[in-house]
mmCIF file of C-alpha atoms in Angstrom:
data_model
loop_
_atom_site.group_PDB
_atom_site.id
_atom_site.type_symbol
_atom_site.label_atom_id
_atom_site.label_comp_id
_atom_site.label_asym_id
_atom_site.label_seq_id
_atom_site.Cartn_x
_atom_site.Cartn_y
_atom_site.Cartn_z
ATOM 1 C CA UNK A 2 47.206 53.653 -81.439
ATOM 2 C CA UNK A 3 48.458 50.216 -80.168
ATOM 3 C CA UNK A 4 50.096 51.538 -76.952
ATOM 4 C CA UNK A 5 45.954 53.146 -76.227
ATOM 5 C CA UNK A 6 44.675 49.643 -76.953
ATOM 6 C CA UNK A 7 47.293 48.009 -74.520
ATOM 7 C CA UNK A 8 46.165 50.851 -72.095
ATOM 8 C CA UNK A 9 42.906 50.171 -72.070
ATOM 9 C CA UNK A 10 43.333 46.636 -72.081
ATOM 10 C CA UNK A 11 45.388 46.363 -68.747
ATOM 11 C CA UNK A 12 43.165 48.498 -67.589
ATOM 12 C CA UNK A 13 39.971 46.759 -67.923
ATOM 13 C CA UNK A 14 41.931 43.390 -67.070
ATOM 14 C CA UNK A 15 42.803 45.236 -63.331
ATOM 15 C CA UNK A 16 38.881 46.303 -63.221
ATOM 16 C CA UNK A 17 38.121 42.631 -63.904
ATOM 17 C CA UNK A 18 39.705 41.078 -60.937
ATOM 18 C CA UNK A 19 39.169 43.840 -58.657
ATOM 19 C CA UNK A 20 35.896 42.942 -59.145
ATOM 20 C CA UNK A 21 36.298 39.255 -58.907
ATOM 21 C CA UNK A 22 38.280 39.520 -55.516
ATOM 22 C CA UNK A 23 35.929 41.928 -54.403
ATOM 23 C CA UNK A 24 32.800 39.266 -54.932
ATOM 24 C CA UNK A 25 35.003 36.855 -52.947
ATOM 25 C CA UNK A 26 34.911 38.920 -49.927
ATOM 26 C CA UNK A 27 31.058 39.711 -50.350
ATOM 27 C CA UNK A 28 30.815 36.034 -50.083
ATOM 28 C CA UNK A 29 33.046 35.407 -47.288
ATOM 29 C CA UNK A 30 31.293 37.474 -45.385
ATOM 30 C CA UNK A 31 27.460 36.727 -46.290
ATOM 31 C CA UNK A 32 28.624 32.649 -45.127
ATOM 32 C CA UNK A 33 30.174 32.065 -42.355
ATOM 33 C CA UNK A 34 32.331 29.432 -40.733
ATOM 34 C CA UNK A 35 29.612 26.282 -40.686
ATOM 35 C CA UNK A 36 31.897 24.668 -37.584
ATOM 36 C CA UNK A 37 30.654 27.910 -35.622
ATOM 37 C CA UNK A 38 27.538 28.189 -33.776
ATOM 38 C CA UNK A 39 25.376 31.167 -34.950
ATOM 39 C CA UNK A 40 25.207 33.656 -31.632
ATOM 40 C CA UNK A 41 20.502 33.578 -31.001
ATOM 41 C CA UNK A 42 21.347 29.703 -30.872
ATOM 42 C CA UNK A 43 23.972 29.521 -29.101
ATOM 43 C CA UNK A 44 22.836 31.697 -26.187
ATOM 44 C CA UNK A 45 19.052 29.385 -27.193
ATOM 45 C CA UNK A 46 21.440 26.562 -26.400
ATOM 46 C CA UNK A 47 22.657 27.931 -23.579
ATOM 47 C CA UNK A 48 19.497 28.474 -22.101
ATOM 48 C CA UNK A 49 18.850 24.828 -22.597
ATOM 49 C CA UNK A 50 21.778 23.686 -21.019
ATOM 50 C CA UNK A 51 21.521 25.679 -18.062
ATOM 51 C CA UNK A 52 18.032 25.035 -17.529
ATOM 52 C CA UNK A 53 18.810 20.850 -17.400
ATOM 53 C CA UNK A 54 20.273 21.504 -14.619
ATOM 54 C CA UNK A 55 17.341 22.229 -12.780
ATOM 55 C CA UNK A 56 15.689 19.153 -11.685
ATOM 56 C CA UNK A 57 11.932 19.007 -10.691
ATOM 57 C CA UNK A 58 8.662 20.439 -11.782
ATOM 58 C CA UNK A 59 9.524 24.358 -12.642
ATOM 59 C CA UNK A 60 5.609 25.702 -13.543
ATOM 60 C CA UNK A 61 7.347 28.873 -16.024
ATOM 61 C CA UNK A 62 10.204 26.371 -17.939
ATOM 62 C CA UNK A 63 7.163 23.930 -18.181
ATOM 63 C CA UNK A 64 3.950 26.255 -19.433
ATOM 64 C CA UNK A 65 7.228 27.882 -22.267
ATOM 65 C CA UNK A 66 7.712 24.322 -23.250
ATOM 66 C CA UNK A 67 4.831 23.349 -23.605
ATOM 67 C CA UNK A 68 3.726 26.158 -26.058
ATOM 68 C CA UNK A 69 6.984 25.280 -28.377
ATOM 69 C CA UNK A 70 5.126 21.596 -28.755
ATOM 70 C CA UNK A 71 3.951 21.031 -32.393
ATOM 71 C CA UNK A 72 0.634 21.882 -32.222
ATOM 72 C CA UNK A 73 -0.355 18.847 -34.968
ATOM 73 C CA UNK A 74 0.347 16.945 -31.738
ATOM 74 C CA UNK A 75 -2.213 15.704 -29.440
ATOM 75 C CA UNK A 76 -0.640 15.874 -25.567
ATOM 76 C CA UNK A 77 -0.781 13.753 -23.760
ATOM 77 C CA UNK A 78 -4.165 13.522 -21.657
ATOM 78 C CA UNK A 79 -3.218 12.139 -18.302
ATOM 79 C CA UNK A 80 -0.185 14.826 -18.181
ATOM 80 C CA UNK A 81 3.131 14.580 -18.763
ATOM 81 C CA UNK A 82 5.533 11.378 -17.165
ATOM 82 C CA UNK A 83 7.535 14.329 -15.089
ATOM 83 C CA UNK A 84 4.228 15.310 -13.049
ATOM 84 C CA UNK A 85 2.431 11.983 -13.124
ATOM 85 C CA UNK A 86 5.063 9.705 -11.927
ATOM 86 C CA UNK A 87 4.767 10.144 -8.182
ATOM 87 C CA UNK A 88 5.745 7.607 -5.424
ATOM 88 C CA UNK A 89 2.374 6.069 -3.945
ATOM 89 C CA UNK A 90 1.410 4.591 -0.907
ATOM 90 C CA UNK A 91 2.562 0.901 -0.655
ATOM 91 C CA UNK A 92 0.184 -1.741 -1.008
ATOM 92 C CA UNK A 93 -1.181 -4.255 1.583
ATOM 93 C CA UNK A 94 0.546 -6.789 0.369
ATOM 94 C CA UNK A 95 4.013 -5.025 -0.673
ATOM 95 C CA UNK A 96 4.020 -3.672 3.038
ATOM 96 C CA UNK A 97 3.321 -7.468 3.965
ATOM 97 C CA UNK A 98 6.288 -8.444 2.076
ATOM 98 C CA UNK A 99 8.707 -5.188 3.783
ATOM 99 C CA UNK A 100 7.457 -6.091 6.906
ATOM 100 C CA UNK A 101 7.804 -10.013 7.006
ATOM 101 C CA UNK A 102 8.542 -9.654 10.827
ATOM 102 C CA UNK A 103 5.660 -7.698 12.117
ATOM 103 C CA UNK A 104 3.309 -8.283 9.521
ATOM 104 C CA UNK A 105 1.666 -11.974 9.089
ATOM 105 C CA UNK A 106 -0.961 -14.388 7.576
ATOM 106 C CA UNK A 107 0.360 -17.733 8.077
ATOM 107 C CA UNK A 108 2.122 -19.840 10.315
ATOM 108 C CA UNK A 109 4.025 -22.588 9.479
ATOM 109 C CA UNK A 110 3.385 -23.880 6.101
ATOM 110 C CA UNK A 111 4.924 -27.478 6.871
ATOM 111 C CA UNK A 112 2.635 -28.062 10.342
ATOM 112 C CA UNK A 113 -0.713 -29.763 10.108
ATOM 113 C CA UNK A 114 -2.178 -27.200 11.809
ATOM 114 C CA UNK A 115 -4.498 -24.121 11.624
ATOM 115 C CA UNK A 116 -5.962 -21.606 13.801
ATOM 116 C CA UNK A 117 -9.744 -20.465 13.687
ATOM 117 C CA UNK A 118 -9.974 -16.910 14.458
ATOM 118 C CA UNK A 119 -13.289 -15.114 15.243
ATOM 119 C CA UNK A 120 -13.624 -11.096 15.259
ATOM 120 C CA UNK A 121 -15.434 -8.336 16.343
ATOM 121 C CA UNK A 122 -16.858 -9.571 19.666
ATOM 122 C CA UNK A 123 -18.186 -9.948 22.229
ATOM 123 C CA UNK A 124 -21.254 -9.971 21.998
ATOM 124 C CA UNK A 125 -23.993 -11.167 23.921
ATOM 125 C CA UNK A 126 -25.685 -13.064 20.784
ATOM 126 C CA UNK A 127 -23.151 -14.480 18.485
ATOM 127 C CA UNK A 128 -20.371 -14.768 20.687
ATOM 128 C CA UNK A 129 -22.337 -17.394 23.502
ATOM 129 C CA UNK A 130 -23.174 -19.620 20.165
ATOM 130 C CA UNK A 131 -19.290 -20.280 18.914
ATOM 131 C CA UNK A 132 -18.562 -20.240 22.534
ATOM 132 C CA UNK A 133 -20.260 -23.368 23.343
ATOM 133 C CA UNK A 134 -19.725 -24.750 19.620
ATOM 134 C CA UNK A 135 -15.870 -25.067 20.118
ATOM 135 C CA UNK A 136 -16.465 -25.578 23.824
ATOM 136 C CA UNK A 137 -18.496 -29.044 22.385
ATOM 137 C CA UNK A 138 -15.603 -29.685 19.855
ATOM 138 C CA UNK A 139 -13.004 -29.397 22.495
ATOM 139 C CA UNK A 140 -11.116 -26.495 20.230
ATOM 140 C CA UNK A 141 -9.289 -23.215 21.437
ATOM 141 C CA UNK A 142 -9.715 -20.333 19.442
ATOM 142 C CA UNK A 143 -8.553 -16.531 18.592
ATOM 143 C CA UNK A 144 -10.760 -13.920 19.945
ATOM 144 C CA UNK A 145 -10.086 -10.884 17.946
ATOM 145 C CA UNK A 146 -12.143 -7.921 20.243
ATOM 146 C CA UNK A 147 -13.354 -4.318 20.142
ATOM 147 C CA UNK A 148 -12.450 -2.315 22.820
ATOM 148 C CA UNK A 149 -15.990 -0.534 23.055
ATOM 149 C CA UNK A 150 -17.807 -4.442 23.046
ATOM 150 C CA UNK A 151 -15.534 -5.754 25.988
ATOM 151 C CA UNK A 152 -16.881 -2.690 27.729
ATOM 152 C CA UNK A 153 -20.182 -3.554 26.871
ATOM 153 C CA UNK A 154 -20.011 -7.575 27.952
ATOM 154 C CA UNK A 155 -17.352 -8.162 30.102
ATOM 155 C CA UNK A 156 -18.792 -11.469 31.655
ATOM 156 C CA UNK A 157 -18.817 -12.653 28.053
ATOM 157 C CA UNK A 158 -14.869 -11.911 27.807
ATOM 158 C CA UNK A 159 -14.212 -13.056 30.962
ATOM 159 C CA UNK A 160 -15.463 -16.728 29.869
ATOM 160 C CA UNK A 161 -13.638 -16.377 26.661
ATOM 161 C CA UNK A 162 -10.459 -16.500 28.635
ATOM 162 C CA UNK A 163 -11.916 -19.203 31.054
ATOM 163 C CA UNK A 164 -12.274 -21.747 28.534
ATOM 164 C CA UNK A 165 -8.755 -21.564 27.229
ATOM 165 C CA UNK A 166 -9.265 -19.001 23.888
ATOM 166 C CA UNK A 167 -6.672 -16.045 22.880
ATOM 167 C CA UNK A 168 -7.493 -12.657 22.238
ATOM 168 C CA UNK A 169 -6.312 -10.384 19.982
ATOM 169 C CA UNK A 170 -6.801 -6.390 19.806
ATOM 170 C CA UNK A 171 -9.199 -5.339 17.438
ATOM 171 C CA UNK A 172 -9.054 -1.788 17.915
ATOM 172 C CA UNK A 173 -11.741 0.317 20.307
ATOM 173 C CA UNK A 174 -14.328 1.114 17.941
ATOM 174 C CA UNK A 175 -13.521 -0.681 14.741
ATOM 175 C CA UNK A 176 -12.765 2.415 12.567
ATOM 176 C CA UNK A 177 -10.595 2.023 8.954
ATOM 177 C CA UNK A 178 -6.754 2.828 10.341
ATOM 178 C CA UNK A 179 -5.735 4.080 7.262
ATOM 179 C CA UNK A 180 -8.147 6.929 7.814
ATOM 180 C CA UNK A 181 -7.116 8.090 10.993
ATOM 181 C CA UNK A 182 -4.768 10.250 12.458
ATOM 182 C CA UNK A 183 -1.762 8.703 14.245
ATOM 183 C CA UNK A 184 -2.401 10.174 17.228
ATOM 184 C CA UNK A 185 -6.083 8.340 16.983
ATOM 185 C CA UNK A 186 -4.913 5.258 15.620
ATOM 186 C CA UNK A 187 -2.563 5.129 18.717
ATOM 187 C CA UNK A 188 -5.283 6.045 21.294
ATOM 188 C CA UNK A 189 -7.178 2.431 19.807
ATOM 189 C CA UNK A 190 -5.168 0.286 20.576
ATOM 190 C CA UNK A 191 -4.068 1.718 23.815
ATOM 191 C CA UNK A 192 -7.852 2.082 25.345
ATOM 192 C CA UNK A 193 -8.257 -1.588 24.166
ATOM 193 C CA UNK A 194 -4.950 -2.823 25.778
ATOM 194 C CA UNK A 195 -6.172 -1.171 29.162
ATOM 195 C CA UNK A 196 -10.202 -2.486 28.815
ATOM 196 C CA UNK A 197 -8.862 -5.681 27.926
ATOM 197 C CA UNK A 198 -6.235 -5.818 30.944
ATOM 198 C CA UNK A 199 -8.617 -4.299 33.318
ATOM 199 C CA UNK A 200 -11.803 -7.278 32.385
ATOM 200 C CA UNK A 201 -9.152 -10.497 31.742
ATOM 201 C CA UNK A 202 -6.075 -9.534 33.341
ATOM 202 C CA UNK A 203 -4.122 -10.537 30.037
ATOM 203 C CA UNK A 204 -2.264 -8.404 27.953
ATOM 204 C CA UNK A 205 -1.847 -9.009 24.021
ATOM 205 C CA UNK A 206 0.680 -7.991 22.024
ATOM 206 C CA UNK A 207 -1.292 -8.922 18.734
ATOM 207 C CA UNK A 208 -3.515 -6.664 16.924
ATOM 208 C CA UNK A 209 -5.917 -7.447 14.282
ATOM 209 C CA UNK A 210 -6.662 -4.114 12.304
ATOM 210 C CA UNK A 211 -10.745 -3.681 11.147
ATOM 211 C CA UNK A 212 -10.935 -4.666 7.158
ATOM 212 C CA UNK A 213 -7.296 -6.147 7.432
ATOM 213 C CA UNK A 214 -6.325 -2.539 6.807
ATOM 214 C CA UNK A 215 -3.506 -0.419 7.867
ATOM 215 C CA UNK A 216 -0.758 1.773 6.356
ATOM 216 C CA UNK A 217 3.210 1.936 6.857
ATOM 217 C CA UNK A 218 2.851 4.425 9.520
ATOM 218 C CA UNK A 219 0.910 2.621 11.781
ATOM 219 C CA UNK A 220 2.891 -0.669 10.882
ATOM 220 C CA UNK A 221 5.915 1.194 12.134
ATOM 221 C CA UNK A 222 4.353 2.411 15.226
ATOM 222 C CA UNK A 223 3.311 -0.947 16.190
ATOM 223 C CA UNK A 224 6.626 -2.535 15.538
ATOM 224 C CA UNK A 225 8.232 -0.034 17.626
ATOM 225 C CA UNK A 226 5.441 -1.697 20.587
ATOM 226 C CA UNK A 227 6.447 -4.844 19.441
ATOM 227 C CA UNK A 228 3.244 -6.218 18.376
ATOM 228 C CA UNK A 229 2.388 -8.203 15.876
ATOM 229 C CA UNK A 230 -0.160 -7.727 12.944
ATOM 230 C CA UNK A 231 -2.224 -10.775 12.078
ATOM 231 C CA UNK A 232 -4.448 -11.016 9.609
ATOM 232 C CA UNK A 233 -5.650 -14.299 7.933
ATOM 233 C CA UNK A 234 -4.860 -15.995 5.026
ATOM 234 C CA UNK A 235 -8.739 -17.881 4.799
ATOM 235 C CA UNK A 236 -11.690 -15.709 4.368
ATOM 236 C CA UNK A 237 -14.743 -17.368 5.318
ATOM 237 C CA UNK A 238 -16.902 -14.446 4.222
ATOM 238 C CA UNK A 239 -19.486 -15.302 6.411
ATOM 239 C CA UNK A 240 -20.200 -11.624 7.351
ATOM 240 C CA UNK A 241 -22.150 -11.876 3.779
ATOM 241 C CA UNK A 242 -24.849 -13.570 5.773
ATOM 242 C CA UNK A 243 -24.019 -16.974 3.825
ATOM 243 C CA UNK A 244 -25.233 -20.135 4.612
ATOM 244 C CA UNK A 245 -23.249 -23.081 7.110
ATOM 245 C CA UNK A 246 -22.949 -25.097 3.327
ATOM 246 C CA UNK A 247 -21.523 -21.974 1.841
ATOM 247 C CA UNK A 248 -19.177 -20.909 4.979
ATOM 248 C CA UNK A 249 -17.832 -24.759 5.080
ATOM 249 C CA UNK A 250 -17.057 -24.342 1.335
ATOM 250 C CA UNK A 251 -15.150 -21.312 1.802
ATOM 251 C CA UNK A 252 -13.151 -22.489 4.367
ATOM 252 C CA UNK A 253 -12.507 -26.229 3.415
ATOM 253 C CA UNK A 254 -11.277 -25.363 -0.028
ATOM 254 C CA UNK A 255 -8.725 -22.471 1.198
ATOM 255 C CA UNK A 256 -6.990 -24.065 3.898
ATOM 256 C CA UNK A 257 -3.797 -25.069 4.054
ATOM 257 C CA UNK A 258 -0.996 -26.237 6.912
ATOM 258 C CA UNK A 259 -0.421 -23.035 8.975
ATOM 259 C CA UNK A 260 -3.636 -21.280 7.618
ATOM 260 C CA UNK A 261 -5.091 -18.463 9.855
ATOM 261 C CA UNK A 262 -8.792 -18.569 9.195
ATOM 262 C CA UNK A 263 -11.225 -15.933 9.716
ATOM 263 C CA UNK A 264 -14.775 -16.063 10.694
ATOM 264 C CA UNK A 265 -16.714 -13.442 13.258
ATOM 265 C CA UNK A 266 -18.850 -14.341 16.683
ATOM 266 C CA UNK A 267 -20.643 -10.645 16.118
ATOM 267 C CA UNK A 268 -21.224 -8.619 13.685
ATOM 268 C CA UNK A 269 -23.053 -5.025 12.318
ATOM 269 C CA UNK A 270 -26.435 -4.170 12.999
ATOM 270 C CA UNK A 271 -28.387 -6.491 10.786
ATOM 271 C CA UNK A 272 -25.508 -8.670 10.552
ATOM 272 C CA UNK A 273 -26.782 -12.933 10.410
ATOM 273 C CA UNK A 274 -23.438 -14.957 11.376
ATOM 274 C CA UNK A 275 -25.821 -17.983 12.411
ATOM 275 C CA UNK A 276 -24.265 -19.982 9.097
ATOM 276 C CA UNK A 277 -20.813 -19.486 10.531
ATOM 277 C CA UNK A 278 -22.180 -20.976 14.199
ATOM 278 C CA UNK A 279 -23.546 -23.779 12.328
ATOM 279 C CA UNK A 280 -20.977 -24.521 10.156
ATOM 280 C CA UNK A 281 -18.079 -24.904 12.975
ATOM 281 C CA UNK A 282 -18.721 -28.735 13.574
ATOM 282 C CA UNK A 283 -18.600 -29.520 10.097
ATOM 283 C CA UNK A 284 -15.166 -27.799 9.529
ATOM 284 C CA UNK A 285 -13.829 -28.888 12.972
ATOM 285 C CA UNK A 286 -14.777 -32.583 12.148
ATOM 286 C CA UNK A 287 -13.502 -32.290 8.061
ATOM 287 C CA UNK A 288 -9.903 -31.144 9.527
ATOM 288 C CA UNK A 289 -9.302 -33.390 12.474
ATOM 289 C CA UNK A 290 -10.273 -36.383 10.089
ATOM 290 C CA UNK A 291 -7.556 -35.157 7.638
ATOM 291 C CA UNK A 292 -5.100 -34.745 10.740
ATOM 292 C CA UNK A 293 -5.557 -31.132 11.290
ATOM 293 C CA UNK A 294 -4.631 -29.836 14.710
ATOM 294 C CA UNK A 295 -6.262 -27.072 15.674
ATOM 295 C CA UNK A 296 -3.800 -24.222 17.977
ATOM 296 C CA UNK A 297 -4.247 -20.686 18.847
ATOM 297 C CA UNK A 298 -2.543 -17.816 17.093
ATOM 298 C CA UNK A 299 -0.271 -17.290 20.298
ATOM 299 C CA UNK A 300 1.063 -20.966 20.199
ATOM 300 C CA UNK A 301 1.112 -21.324 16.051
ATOM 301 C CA UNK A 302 3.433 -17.551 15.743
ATOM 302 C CA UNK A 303 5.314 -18.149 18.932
ATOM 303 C CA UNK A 304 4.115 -15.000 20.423
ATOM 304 C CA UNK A 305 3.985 -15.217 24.342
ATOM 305 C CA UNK A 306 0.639 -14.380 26.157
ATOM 306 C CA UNK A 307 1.241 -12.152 29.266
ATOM 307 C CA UNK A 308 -0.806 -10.672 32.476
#
């Protein structure tokens, strides 16, 4: 009888861990290693990695991604940075500042002088007025002309030159450069150089873009010619039709040594410049009183004036 109990009780101890050992390896199996990567995200991650190395906008990766965002939150509305942050165009003044050389406003900040610069003419109303205004004052000026206008009144450009004044190339037809093709940006200035050489006998190499605007292309072009770009660093605004009191205002409290000032002798249809004409002896007397000489934009940049 006591051998049966110690039978059964070996027995039922050998069941007993059996069982227990069994359970272990249940367990090893139902968790594995936590140091290994479970296989879906590992070949997720793989995915991932792979995919980094493809830089740039890829329309399929970026519509998938897009759908994993948490819908709770809001995207963002102008897009995201990857397809918004594009290089622009460079602005007036940073392509100023990249191209010092070719690109100016000012002379010489430490000379008592300035140059009055006058665009858009000839023109056989405006123009004859500043004409005999700085003939009277004994001043030389800038002439800043369109191509299409020295066609127009070439006895008018011929006495700009006889009384001393510069010119300037103001493009053929006063269009917005920035708009225009290269091959028709080019095409202005050239038919301007020739109408201007043909009716003076004077070449220029500066050019005074419409609006004071042009874009790196054209810059680059133009350097290339070397020519200079001049625009002004005084506004006179007197294109707004504004009084001789208002034009003088605009002009005295700007200017500086080596200021480049700009005013127009013609204008658009409609146009009134008769406050700039009658405000010229008021500036030209203000200035020389405070020392001021006044000098071409030829002699104040340096740039030679050729036939």
């Amino acid at each position: 009888m006591k051998k049966k109990k110690y039978l059964f009780g070996l027995l039922s101890t050998i069941l007993s861990v059996g069982f227990l050992f069994g359970c272990n390896d249940k367990k090893d199996e139902a968790e594995p290693d936590p140091t290994e990567e479970p296989s879906e995200q590992k070949a997720e991650n793989d995915r991932n990695n792979n995919g980094s190395r493809n830089v740039g906008y890829q329309p399929d990766r970026d519509r998938n991604d897009k759908k994993k965002v948490d819908s709770d939150t809001p995207d963002l509305k102008g897009g995201p940075e990857r397809l918004v942050r594009e290089p622009h165009p460079l602005s007036l003044s940073d392509l100023r500042k990249k191209y010092s050389g070719t690109f100016l406003l000012n002379g010489d900040r430490t000379k008592r002088e300035v140059a009055l610069t006058f665009d858009d003419g000839p023109d056989d109303k405006f123009t004859p007025q500043v004409l005999d205004a700085l003939k009277k004052a004994g001043v030389k000026a800038t002439f800043c002309v369109v191509g299409n206008r020295v066609k127009a009144h070439p006895e008018i450009m011929k006495r700009i030159i006889k009384e001393g004044h510069a010119i300037a190339n103001h493009s053929y037809s006063h269009p917005n450069f920035p708009k225009l093709k290269i091959e028709e940006f080019r095409n202005q200035i050239t038919n301007t150089d020739k109408i201007i050489h043909k009716v003076t006998g004077y070449k220029t190499s500066i050019v005074r873009p419409p609006y004071g605007s042009i874009n790196e292309e054209e810059i680059k072009w133009l350097a290339h010619e070397k020519k200079k770009i001049v625009n002004w660093d005084v506004d006179s605004l007197d294109w707004k039709g504004l009084s001789a009191e208002e034009v003088s205002t605009n002009i005295l409290a700007q200017v500086k040594p080596g200021s480049i000032i700009l005013q127009h002798s013609a204008g658009g249809e409609g146009e009134d410049l008769s406050g700039t004409v009658k405000a010229l002896p008021e500036i030209i007397n203000k200035l020389k009183e405070d020392g001021v000489k006044f000098v071409t934009v030829p002699d104040m940049l340096g740039i030679p004036v050729t036939k």
